[in-house]
Amino acid sequence: MERLRATSRSAKWGEACAPCAATKTRCIRRNIPGAKCDKCESLGRECGKQVPAPRKKRRAKPPKSADTDERLNHLTDTLQVSDTACSITRQKETPPASSHATAEPRAPETPACTCRAPVSRTDVASVESDEILLSIYMNQLSPQFPFVIISPGTSPKQLQKTRPFLFKVIRMVSSVRNLASMWAQSHTLMKHISNVMLLGSERSLDLLQGILVFLGYYHYFCMSHAHFNNLVHLAASLVGDMDLSTCPTSYEAHHRPALARDGEQRQRTNEERRAILGSWYISSNAAMVVNQLGPARYTRYLDQCLNELEIAAEYETDQLAVELIRVQHVIEKIFQFHTRDQLVDELPGIPKASATIYLEAFQTELDTLCSALPTSLGCNYLLLCHYNSARLRLFAPFIGEMQLSHLDTSPLDIFSQFTTAINTWFRDWHTVPVCLYFYLSQPVAMQIIYASRSLVQWARLAGPNAVTLSSMGNTTNYGDHIPYQKMPAFMGVPPCPDLVVPQTASASGSVSGQITLNMLRAQITARPELRVDLLGIAAATATRFEAARTEMAAAQGVVWRNETWDAAAAHMRSKRARVAEWCEIAMAAKSDDGEMEPLSLFHGDEDTSMLPRWGFDSLNQDWHWEGDGFGGTDLDDGVIHDAFGGWITNGMGDLG
């Protein structure tokens, strides 16, 4: 046996018999031709050769990156299917409006907000050439927002090379002739900001200047989804991350080892100073409009940058920027004075100064700044608007029955100065050329909102008698009553004061407040200087709003697809008609003893759920505004803005 094993050998690869290959066992056979293998011989089975099979070709393995992409695509498809299933489930769970209603085909859902509407390629493209858009910014827009200045002689190619993001923002805000194009470009810019800043952690002066210009003209965009808040915070973050909020010498003291290789001390440029001041200016304005934003801090270094920019006087608009910062600083202090109950800024044990002292101090500061204006800026409508708004903000928070009765100064004096501030504001506003309306900056648009709200606030306190009496000398034909019109959904704006006739003293429980109110109304009847022609002011303002687009189209000979001011005019006329109707109803509702009964402005079968909230107690609610910004509007999903700038509805009513 051992001799047989010695003469046997294992079969080579591919030469094993079929039974051994099937059982995957070792095939050992002797060196005798035709002999069986040892295993087949011992088991007494047939030992045949294998049947040759085609050999499998080797396949190249895909790279790991392709496998990762495939898994990501599968995950995306799974999430999309999950979202679709959830939406279908929600639709099935939603009960029908009426069990007897006939089934009707549903129209495809259209986003009611411009920031969520689909974007087409034709809208993304600018309506003008780069040269024209840059010229519009340098000659029309930057004088209204003098915190990002382009040097004269700069070509679009040079700006695109040195400041690529700023150039894109300038192209967007300069496309004011086509509102749909501005919205489409804003989508691209918001995606760029999120990718570059949030994902790429990029920090540059180019980004800061671009965001400032974006915010400077943000009244053309959506304010309902916190994009404005995000951009304001991003601008403040850039200022801090780039160490622009501190003096370069103080920064170098903490980083001297790292900066020792530079060889020379870095100086702050005027371009950086404007960006620092512009960031504070925007933040300060935003804090008065959006309650989620805290008040901006006016630091010593900020004041140092202000003085250095004034001394340098690199451009003519630098002096305007300096004066805007100074008056805005006073406006912010007035705002903080009226909201001091929300701040812990008083020391315990120290008595507070009276309101009269604060009022006199603020008025003196405003008069001093106004008298120190350079001759070239003495009649600048942008500064006049800021100064008039400061005086309006100084007295408007006191205009209320309870506030006036608890003041340590004369209520008649406060009301008189408030009336003067309103008349002055609209008198100067009506001198602004209507062809400049489209180039106004966002802070001015917010001041228009505040002034228009103050008109209704004056009417509420003065009463319907005073409104009617103030408009008796006006011969303007205001036309028929204009019913409430649904405004575009993207125009979210603050509510106006409540137009309800105040109750009697016994009903309201405030005897002193009613006495003060009766005294003021008696003085309005006797003294013409205490009157405000609210109906005339509203009609004149609406007429000028309507003329803005018409005059621009006639002057330039092109079609203006921007109906922002037309929508503002329609809303102002609707507000004026409501005040007039309120006066008529209030006068007709006098009781036998001559007292006014509390009346609601809405009556009959009118659907008040779709009407704006005009509650005075909501004065401190979040402000959401855009476009016209002249009163409260409902966010009606049935009203959208088409691609050509026209207002259309989705079966929910029409704009008239």
XYZ file of C-alpha atoms in Angstrom:
656
model
C 0.000 0.000 0.000
C 2.778 2.315 0.858
C 4.353 1.455 -2.474
C 1.142 2.433 -4.293
C 0.986 5.750 -2.482
C 4.510 6.441 -3.431
C 3.643 6.027 -7.098
C 0.446 8.179 -6.807
C 0.200 11.912 -7.169
C -2.449 14.638 -6.766
C -4.175 15.848 -9.914
C -3.245 19.250 -11.206
C -5.682 22.176 -11.246
C -8.488 21.413 -13.659
C -7.523 17.681 -14.029
C -9.488 16.287 -11.056
C -12.285 13.863 -11.851
C -15.885 15.013 -11.865
C -16.904 13.325 -8.522
C -13.878 14.775 -6.671
C -14.422 18.201 -8.197
C -18.128 18.125 -7.192
C -17.297 17.138 -3.599
C -14.268 19.423 -3.554
C -11.965 16.659 -2.336
C -8.384 15.860 -3.227
C -8.102 13.734 -6.380
C -5.121 11.285 -6.091
C -4.411 8.889 -8.941
C -1.587 6.547 -9.960
C 0.661 7.114 -12.906
C -1.128 4.397 -14.905
C -3.087 5.587 -17.937
C -6.873 5.048 -17.544
C -6.640 4.217 -13.828
C -9.268 5.446 -11.422
C -8.412 7.823 -8.639
C -7.937 6.313 -5.239
C -11.240 7.679 -3.867
C -13.402 6.488 -6.762
C -11.696 3.082 -6.710
C -12.255 2.640 -2.982
C -15.929 3.656 -3.293
C -16.467 1.646 -6.456
C -17.884 4.484 -8.498
C -17.303 5.751 -11.973
C -14.352 8.132 -12.331
C -15.042 10.463 -15.256
C -13.436 13.646 -16.415
C -14.958 17.095 -15.766
C -17.131 18.756 -18.410
C -15.398 22.045 -19.289
C -17.519 25.172 -18.567
C -17.028 28.751 -19.911
C -14.813 30.768 -17.669
C -16.339 33.853 -16.055
C -14.844 37.164 -17.038
C -13.445 39.340 -14.306
C -15.423 42.493 -13.664
C -13.783 45.781 -12.652
C -14.891 46.949 -9.224
C -16.487 50.414 -9.174
C -14.611 53.101 -7.207
C -15.697 53.860 -3.652
C -16.825 57.407 -4.596
C -19.332 55.995 -7.092
C -20.678 53.671 -4.405
C -21.073 56.647 -2.048
C -22.920 58.656 -4.705
C -25.243 55.726 -5.352
C -26.078 55.428 -1.668
C -26.731 59.176 -1.395
C -29.037 59.075 -4.412
C -30.909 56.146 -2.877
C -31.257 58.043 0.417
C -32.563 61.148 -1.399
C -35.130 59.080 -3.301
C -36.245 57.464 -0.053
C -36.721 60.833 1.658
C -38.683 62.201 -1.294
C -40.985 59.198 -1.251
C -41.401 59.620 2.511
C -42.300 63.319 2.147
C -44.809 62.503 -0.586
C -46.393 59.826 1.570
C -46.624 62.231 4.537
C -48.247 64.936 2.430
C -50.753 62.416 1.025
C -51.519 61.238 4.554
C -52.119 64.821 5.724
C -54.436 65.463 2.805
C -56.397 62.303 3.631
C -56.646 63.256 7.316
C -57.869 66.789 6.543
C -61.679 66.804 6.817
C -63.610 68.198 3.845
C -65.042 71.707 4.158
C -68.554 70.460 3.527
C -69.888 66.928 3.317
C -72.429 68.001 0.723
C -69.984 69.919 -1.458
C -69.457 68.600 -4.936
C -66.023 67.304 -5.770
C -64.119 69.796 -7.885
C -60.645 69.448 -9.381
C -58.134 71.260 -7.185
C -55.883 73.838 -8.765
C -52.159 73.237 -8.367
C -50.789 74.852 -5.232
C -48.888 78.064 -5.934
C -46.483 79.513 -3.348
C -48.003 82.659 -1.873
C -44.618 84.136 -0.962
C -42.037 85.411 -3.380
C -39.149 83.747 -1.548
C -40.695 80.313 -2.160
C -41.948 80.763 -5.705
C -40.261 78.877 -8.564
C -37.615 80.793 -10.503
C -37.319 80.787 -14.281
C -34.142 81.401 -16.267
C -35.661 84.426 -17.978
C -36.248 86.109 -14.617
C -32.709 85.473 -13.369
C -31.259 87.338 -16.344
C -30.958 91.104 -15.825
C -33.141 93.393 -17.900
C -30.276 95.855 -18.495
C -26.600 95.613 -19.363
C -23.993 95.551 -16.608
C -22.848 99.065 -17.506
C -26.363 100.492 -17.122
C -26.997 98.626 -13.861
C -23.732 99.856 -12.351
C -24.553 103.401 -13.478
C -27.996 103.184 -11.827
C -26.393 102.143 -8.566
C -23.675 104.798 -8.596
C -25.948 107.696 -9.623
C -29.329 106.804 -8.095
C -29.054 104.186 -5.352
C -25.787 104.895 -3.536
C -26.762 108.544 -2.769
C -29.747 107.110 -0.836
C -27.561 104.567 1.005
C -24.059 106.101 1.169
C -22.341 103.270 3.048
C -21.085 101.272 0.041
C -19.529 103.582 -2.546
C -18.051 102.540 -5.890
C -15.154 104.697 -7.088
C -15.913 106.744 -10.219
C -14.439 105.194 -13.340
C -14.800 101.619 -12.088
C -15.936 99.324 -14.884
C -18.231 96.310 -14.374
C -15.364 93.933 -15.211
C -13.094 95.529 -12.610
C -15.803 95.392 -9.942
C -16.656 91.795 -10.809
C -13.002 90.834 -10.427
C -12.358 92.644 -7.129
C -15.824 92.404 -5.515
C -17.703 89.529 -7.207
C -20.485 89.149 -4.630
C -21.035 92.900 -4.285
C -21.285 93.123 -8.058
C -24.060 90.495 -8.093
C -26.008 92.344 -5.397
C -25.640 95.641 -7.257
C -27.010 94.006 -10.405
C -29.992 92.789 -8.388
C -30.946 96.036 -6.605
C -30.363 98.050 -9.780
C -32.894 95.877 -11.644
C -35.625 97.891 -9.931
C -37.503 98.264 -13.210
C -38.435 94.571 -13.097
C -39.534 93.290 -9.699
C -39.707 89.656 -10.837
C -36.062 89.831 -11.904
C -35.068 91.190 -8.492
C -36.859 88.339 -6.730
C -35.298 85.700 -8.972
C -31.790 87.083 -8.474
C -32.339 87.230 -4.714
C -32.921 83.451 -4.662
C -29.509 82.865 -6.217
C -27.832 85.302 -3.840
C -29.381 83.729 -0.741
C -28.109 80.306 -1.832
C -24.654 81.788 -2.444
C -24.603 83.364 1.026
C -25.577 80.111 2.727
C -23.001 78.082 0.784
C -20.129 80.517 1.181
C -20.704 81.766 4.729
C -22.402 78.878 6.518
C -20.759 75.942 4.737
C -17.518 77.537 3.584
C -16.986 79.846 6.615
C -15.756 82.600 4.304
C -15.312 86.097 5.737
C -14.520 89.089 3.534
C -15.301 92.753 3.026
C -16.896 91.783 -0.277
C -19.518 89.705 1.548
C -20.149 92.413 4.139
C -20.654 95.152 1.565
C -22.918 92.932 -0.529
C -25.116 92.058 2.453
C -25.339 95.737 3.444
C -26.539 96.728 -0.033
C -29.011 93.821 0.047
C -30.378 95.027 3.404
C -30.393 98.650 2.273
C -33.068 97.813 -0.322
C -34.741 94.858 1.351
C -38.209 96.461 1.298
C -38.644 94.913 -2.161
C -38.299 91.381 -0.773
C -40.021 88.956 1.588
C -40.119 89.794 5.291
C -42.307 86.886 6.408
C -39.680 84.162 6.771
C -36.896 85.782 8.823
C -34.472 86.256 5.933
C -34.080 89.913 6.925
C -33.242 88.940 10.518
C -30.707 86.390 9.310
C -28.942 88.875 7.043
C -28.771 91.500 9.801
C -27.166 88.980 12.148
C -24.781 87.783 9.429
C -23.633 91.359 8.821
C -23.002 91.841 12.544
C -21.174 88.503 12.616
C -18.911 89.569 9.754
C -18.044 92.820 11.525
C -17.073 90.888 14.641
C -15.231 88.036 12.915
C -13.168 90.447 10.815
C -12.333 92.540 13.912
C -13.854 95.638 12.345
C -15.617 96.583 15.572
C -12.362 97.271 17.405
C -9.494 99.641 16.837
C -6.604 98.036 14.884
C -4.086 99.047 17.597
C -6.102 97.283 20.285
C -6.379 94.171 18.087
C -2.620 94.140 17.445
C -1.908 94.338 21.176
C -3.526 90.901 21.586
C -1.970 89.426 18.436
C 1.482 91.035 18.446
C 3.488 87.777 17.999
C 1.455 86.808 14.938
C 1.671 90.286 13.451
C 5.351 90.838 14.137
C 6.213 89.494 10.706
C 4.047 92.076 8.912
C 6.571 94.820 9.500
C 4.089 97.710 9.543
C 0.940 98.667 11.414
C -2.315 98.180 9.523
C -4.596 101.216 9.193
C -8.369 101.198 8.886
C -9.554 102.196 5.400
C -12.488 104.495 4.637
C -14.157 101.596 2.847
C -14.078 99.624 6.091
C -15.294 102.612 8.108
C -18.339 102.981 5.853
C -19.065 99.271 6.215
C -18.837 99.503 10.016
C -21.157 102.518 10.140
C -23.546 100.981 7.609
C -23.821 97.782 9.623
C -24.762 99.743 12.755
C -27.190 101.931 10.788
C -29.040 98.904 9.399
C -29.048 97.105 12.759
C -30.389 100.178 14.543
C -33.218 100.600 12.038
C -34.040 96.897 12.128
C -34.252 96.830 15.938
C -37.122 99.344 15.801
C -39.024 97.233 13.293
C -38.308 93.622 14.273
C -38.688 92.882 17.969
C -36.471 89.794 17.791
C -33.456 92.019 17.116
C -31.907 93.787 20.074
C -30.861 97.433 19.911
C -27.483 98.052 18.312
C -24.644 99.343 20.492
C -23.129 102.694 19.651
C -19.534 102.305 20.839
C -16.664 104.748 21.220
C -14.828 103.162 18.322
C -17.927 103.612 16.156
C -17.890 107.301 17.003
C -14.160 107.396 16.216
C -14.800 105.921 12.758
C -17.531 108.521 12.256
C -15.176 111.408 13.009
C -12.350 109.959 10.893
C -14.676 109.505 7.920
C -15.905 113.086 8.280
C -12.347 114.435 8.361
C -11.232 112.342 5.385
C -14.229 113.413 3.228
C -13.159 111.094 0.412
C -16.513 111.415 -1.365
C -19.314 113.963 -1.209
C -21.696 111.346 0.163
C -19.467 110.734 3.202
C -20.875 113.809 4.943
C -24.407 112.529 4.312
C -23.455 109.170 5.834
C -22.071 110.952 8.902
C -25.256 112.996 9.399
C -27.458 109.929 8.930
C -25.558 108.113 11.676
C -25.877 111.069 14.047
C -29.623 111.498 13.636
C -30.145 107.725 13.771
C -28.259 107.674 17.068
C -30.767 110.169 18.480
C -33.685 108.135 17.092
C -32.304 105.041 18.795
C -31.985 106.862 22.127
C -35.604 108.023 21.787
C -36.649 104.453 21.063
C -34.778 103.172 24.114
C -36.324 105.921 26.257
C -39.845 104.783 25.358
C -38.963 101.098 25.875
C -36.950 101.597 29.062
C -39.459 99.469 31.000
C -38.055 96.512 29.056
C -34.445 97.328 29.931
C -32.592 97.207 33.234
C -30.842 100.548 32.856
C -31.755 102.311 36.102
C -29.688 102.102 39.262
C -31.621 101.187 42.424
C -32.173 104.028 44.859
C -31.638 106.768 42.269
C -34.822 108.628 41.283
C -35.749 108.650 37.619
C -35.836 111.894 35.687
C -39.254 113.091 34.576
C -40.487 112.609 31.022
C -40.466 116.383 30.525
C -36.697 116.540 31.072
C -36.111 113.780 28.536
C -38.377 115.442 25.971
C -36.605 118.776 26.322
C -33.176 117.127 26.084
C -34.075 115.203 22.936
C -35.616 118.250 21.276
C -32.538 120.316 22.086
C -30.240 117.635 20.647
C -32.300 117.396 17.456
C -32.366 121.180 17.032
C -28.597 121.375 17.591
C -27.853 118.696 14.993
C -30.265 120.223 12.500
C -28.791 123.712 12.862
C -25.245 122.343 12.434
C -25.992 120.719 9.081
C -23.811 121.877 6.188
C -25.470 124.196 3.701
C -25.382 121.511 1.020
C -27.434 119.162 3.220
C -29.816 121.702 4.721
C -32.651 120.731 2.350
C -31.697 117.100 1.823
C -35.017 115.230 1.817
C -33.381 112.057 3.170
C -32.161 113.867 6.277
C -35.443 115.788 6.618
C -37.289 112.483 6.618
C -35.052 111.196 9.429
C -35.374 114.352 11.534
C -39.152 114.483 11.087
C -39.405 110.794 11.984
C -37.337 111.415 15.120
C -39.783 114.100 16.294
C -42.720 111.864 15.441
C -41.228 108.991 17.446
C -40.629 111.350 20.339
C -44.328 112.129 20.874
C -46.285 109.281 19.240
C -45.891 106.767 22.126
C -47.554 109.290 24.474
C -50.686 109.560 22.322
C -53.149 107.439 24.242
C -55.900 108.122 26.747
C -54.077 106.535 29.669
C -50.621 107.805 28.679
C -51.766 111.420 28.346
C -53.597 111.389 31.670
C -50.509 110.175 33.573
C -47.932 112.543 32.085
C -46.155 115.084 34.268
C -46.494 117.643 31.499
C -49.438 119.247 29.712
C -51.358 116.696 27.580
C -52.398 119.544 25.295
C -48.748 120.454 24.688
C -47.857 116.829 23.848
C -50.804 116.496 21.484
C -49.998 119.843 19.865
C -46.397 118.828 19.163
C -47.519 115.418 17.896
C -49.947 117.116 15.495
C -47.216 119.478 14.304
C -44.853 116.540 13.767
C -47.424 114.714 11.602
C -48.205 117.765 9.476
C -44.496 118.548 9.054
C -43.650 114.979 8.126
C -46.176 114.758 5.284
C -45.582 118.338 4.154
C -41.896 117.596 3.579
C -42.637 114.146 2.174
C -44.862 115.604 -0.520
C -41.905 117.662 -1.759
C -39.878 114.529 -2.580
C -39.917 113.982 -6.380
C -42.016 110.927 -7.207
C -39.389 109.764 -9.714
C -37.102 109.030 -6.739
C -39.544 106.746 -4.920
C -38.151 103.580 -6.519
C -34.623 104.475 -5.377
C -35.493 105.056 -1.703
C -33.724 102.882 0.846
C -35.279 100.479 3.315
C -35.068 102.803 6.376
C -37.085 105.473 4.538
C -39.736 102.903 3.644
C -40.010 102.014 7.323
C -40.435 105.667 8.236
C -43.317 105.927 5.754
C -44.949 103.007 7.545
C -44.567 104.689 10.928
C -45.917 108.020 9.682
C -48.965 106.396 8.068
C -49.713 104.535 11.295
C -49.439 107.789 13.206
C -52.201 109.253 11.025
C -54.623 106.572 12.192
C -53.365 106.978 15.761
C -54.193 110.702 15.602
C -57.684 109.942 14.236
C -58.360 107.477 17.032
C -57.542 110.020 19.728
C -59.041 113.095 18.063
C -62.271 111.305 17.178
C -64.477 111.288 14.077
C -65.647 114.872 14.678
C -62.081 116.169 14.384
C -61.399 114.124 11.238
C -64.517 115.486 9.556
C -63.866 119.040 10.739
C -60.240 118.969 9.567
C -61.272 117.956 6.040
C -64.122 120.441 5.618
C -61.981 123.051 3.871
C -60.599 120.543 1.388
C -62.370 120.560 -1.976
C -60.646 117.457 -3.317
C -62.985 114.851 -4.763
C -62.085 111.598 -3.030
C -64.462 109.464 -5.094
C -66.724 106.708 -3.924
C -66.121 104.352 -1.043
C -63.347 101.891 -1.814
C -64.006 98.483 -0.248
C -61.311 96.499 1.455
C -58.933 94.979 -1.074
C -56.855 91.917 -0.452
C -53.203 92.759 -0.743
C -50.458 90.477 -2.070
C -49.485 87.792 0.375
C -45.813 88.759 0.407
C -46.652 92.205 1.814
C -46.742 91.429 5.530
C -46.927 94.749 7.410
C -47.676 95.897 10.978
C -51.225 96.400 12.223
C -52.632 99.900 12.577
C -54.282 101.409 15.675
C -57.855 100.344 16.364
C -60.491 102.546 14.744
C -63.114 102.127 17.478
C -64.800 105.081 19.173
C -63.640 105.213 22.827
C -66.182 104.266 25.474
C -67.509 106.616 28.114
C -65.749 107.132 31.433
C -68.182 104.949 33.372
C -67.705 102.072 30.936
C -63.945 102.309 30.659
C -63.264 103.041 34.307
C -60.856 105.911 33.579
C -62.389 109.215 34.651
C -59.159 111.187 34.324
C -58.530 109.756 30.881
C -62.000 110.715 29.689
C -61.626 114.250 31.070
C -58.310 114.650 29.232
C -59.845 113.277 26.049
C -62.830 115.645 26.199
C -60.524 118.607 26.814
C -58.339 117.747 23.819
C -61.296 117.302 21.496
C -62.745 120.618 22.601
C -59.414 122.317 21.856
C -59.270 120.708 18.396
C -62.643 122.224 17.599
C -61.532 125.666 18.782
C -57.955 125.708 17.439
C -57.327 124.947 13.739
C -53.586 124.388 14.320
C -54.440 121.195 16.223
C -56.127 119.624 13.204
C -54.740 117.150 10.677
C -56.401 116.843 7.289
C -56.117 113.077 7.390
C -58.394 112.417 4.417
C -56.617 115.010 2.289
C -53.147 113.779 3.266
C -54.049 110.162 2.520
C -55.535 111.077 -0.876
C -52.544 113.244 -1.852
C -50.082 110.564 -0.732
C -51.910 107.872 -2.711
C -51.964 110.101 -5.801
C -48.192 110.575 -5.614
C -47.686 106.845 -5.120
C -49.711 106.156 -8.265
C -47.709 108.699 -10.252
C -44.336 107.097 -9.433
C -44.426 104.262 -11.972
C -46.205 106.359 -14.599
C -43.633 109.151 -14.483
C -40.687 106.749 -14.506
C -42.069 104.928 -17.550
C -42.731 108.219 -19.360
C -39.312 109.674 -18.498
C -37.317 106.614 -19.586
C -39.577 105.431 -22.387
C -39.627 101.834 -21.143
C -42.137 99.621 -19.361
C -41.778 99.460 -15.573
C -42.804 96.040 -14.270
C -42.680 97.118 -10.639
C -46.076 97.765 -9.063
C -44.860 98.276 -5.510
C -45.999 101.881 -5.271
C -49.257 101.136 -7.106
C -50.052 98.580 -4.427
C -49.122 101.152 -1.771
C -51.500 103.671 -3.355
C -54.343 101.147 -3.426
C -53.786 100.344 0.227
C -53.621 104.010 1.215
C -56.878 104.758 -0.602
C -58.499 101.758 1.050
C -57.329 103.006 4.441
C -58.631 106.497 3.721
C -62.020 105.107 2.682
C -62.209 103.089 5.894
C -61.506 106.140 8.037
C -64.179 108.107 6.166
C -66.673 105.282 6.631
C -65.739 105.047 10.306
C -66.496 108.748 10.741
C -69.883 108.412 9.050
C -70.883 105.390 11.124
C -69.661 106.976 14.357
C -71.571 110.192 13.743
C -74.736 108.253 12.928
C -74.412 106.145 16.077
C -74.740 108.991 18.571
C -77.146 108.171 21.360
C -79.853 110.520 22.607
C -77.576 112.067 25.248
C -74.907 112.840 22.643
C -72.418 110.179 23.752
C -70.578 108.002 21.308
C -71.192 104.290 21.464
C -68.359 101.820 20.822
C -68.509 100.872 17.162
C -66.673 98.353 15.069
C -65.552 99.377 11.634
C -66.812 96.091 10.214
C -70.493 95.331 9.856
C -72.986 93.164 8.046
C -71.894 89.844 6.604
C -68.338 90.987 6.024
C -65.830 88.242 6.696
C -63.672 89.763 9.392
C -61.428 86.718 9.539
C -59.904 87.789 6.221
C -59.498 91.427 7.267
C -56.381 92.943 8.808
C -55.995 93.106 12.560
C -56.258 96.741 13.541
C -55.750 96.208 17.268
C -54.022 99.009 19.154
C -52.865 96.551 21.798
C -50.771 94.798 19.153
C -48.561 97.837 18.677
C -45.524 95.926 19.915
C -46.090 92.782 17.888
C -43.580 91.612 15.331
C -43.491 93.806 12.250
C -43.568 92.036 8.929
C -43.503 94.413 6.023
C -42.631 94.706 2.391
C -43.606 96.613 -0.689
C -46.196 99.197 0.198
C -46.191 98.827 3.977
C -49.127 101.093 4.801
C -51.250 99.129 7.204
C -52.121 95.600 8.253
C -52.727 92.963 5.634
C -53.826 89.378 5.733
C -51.599 86.667 4.392
C -54.070 85.313 1.864
C -52.755 82.339 -0.085
C -55.172 83.126 -2.869
C -53.383 86.283 -3.925
C -50.053 85.942 -5.674
C -47.854 87.975 -7.924
C -47.356 86.704 -11.441
C -44.112 86.834 -13.381
C -45.110 89.999 -15.223
C -45.706 92.109 -12.127
C -49.515 91.904 -12.114
C -51.693 90.904 -9.193
C -53.732 87.766 -9.767
C -55.992 85.707 -7.543
C -56.705 82.055 -7.105
C -60.445 82.099 -6.815
C -60.362 83.834 -3.431
C -61.466 87.250 -4.537
C -59.816 89.931 -6.550
C -57.837 93.072 -6.077
C -60.231 95.386 -7.839
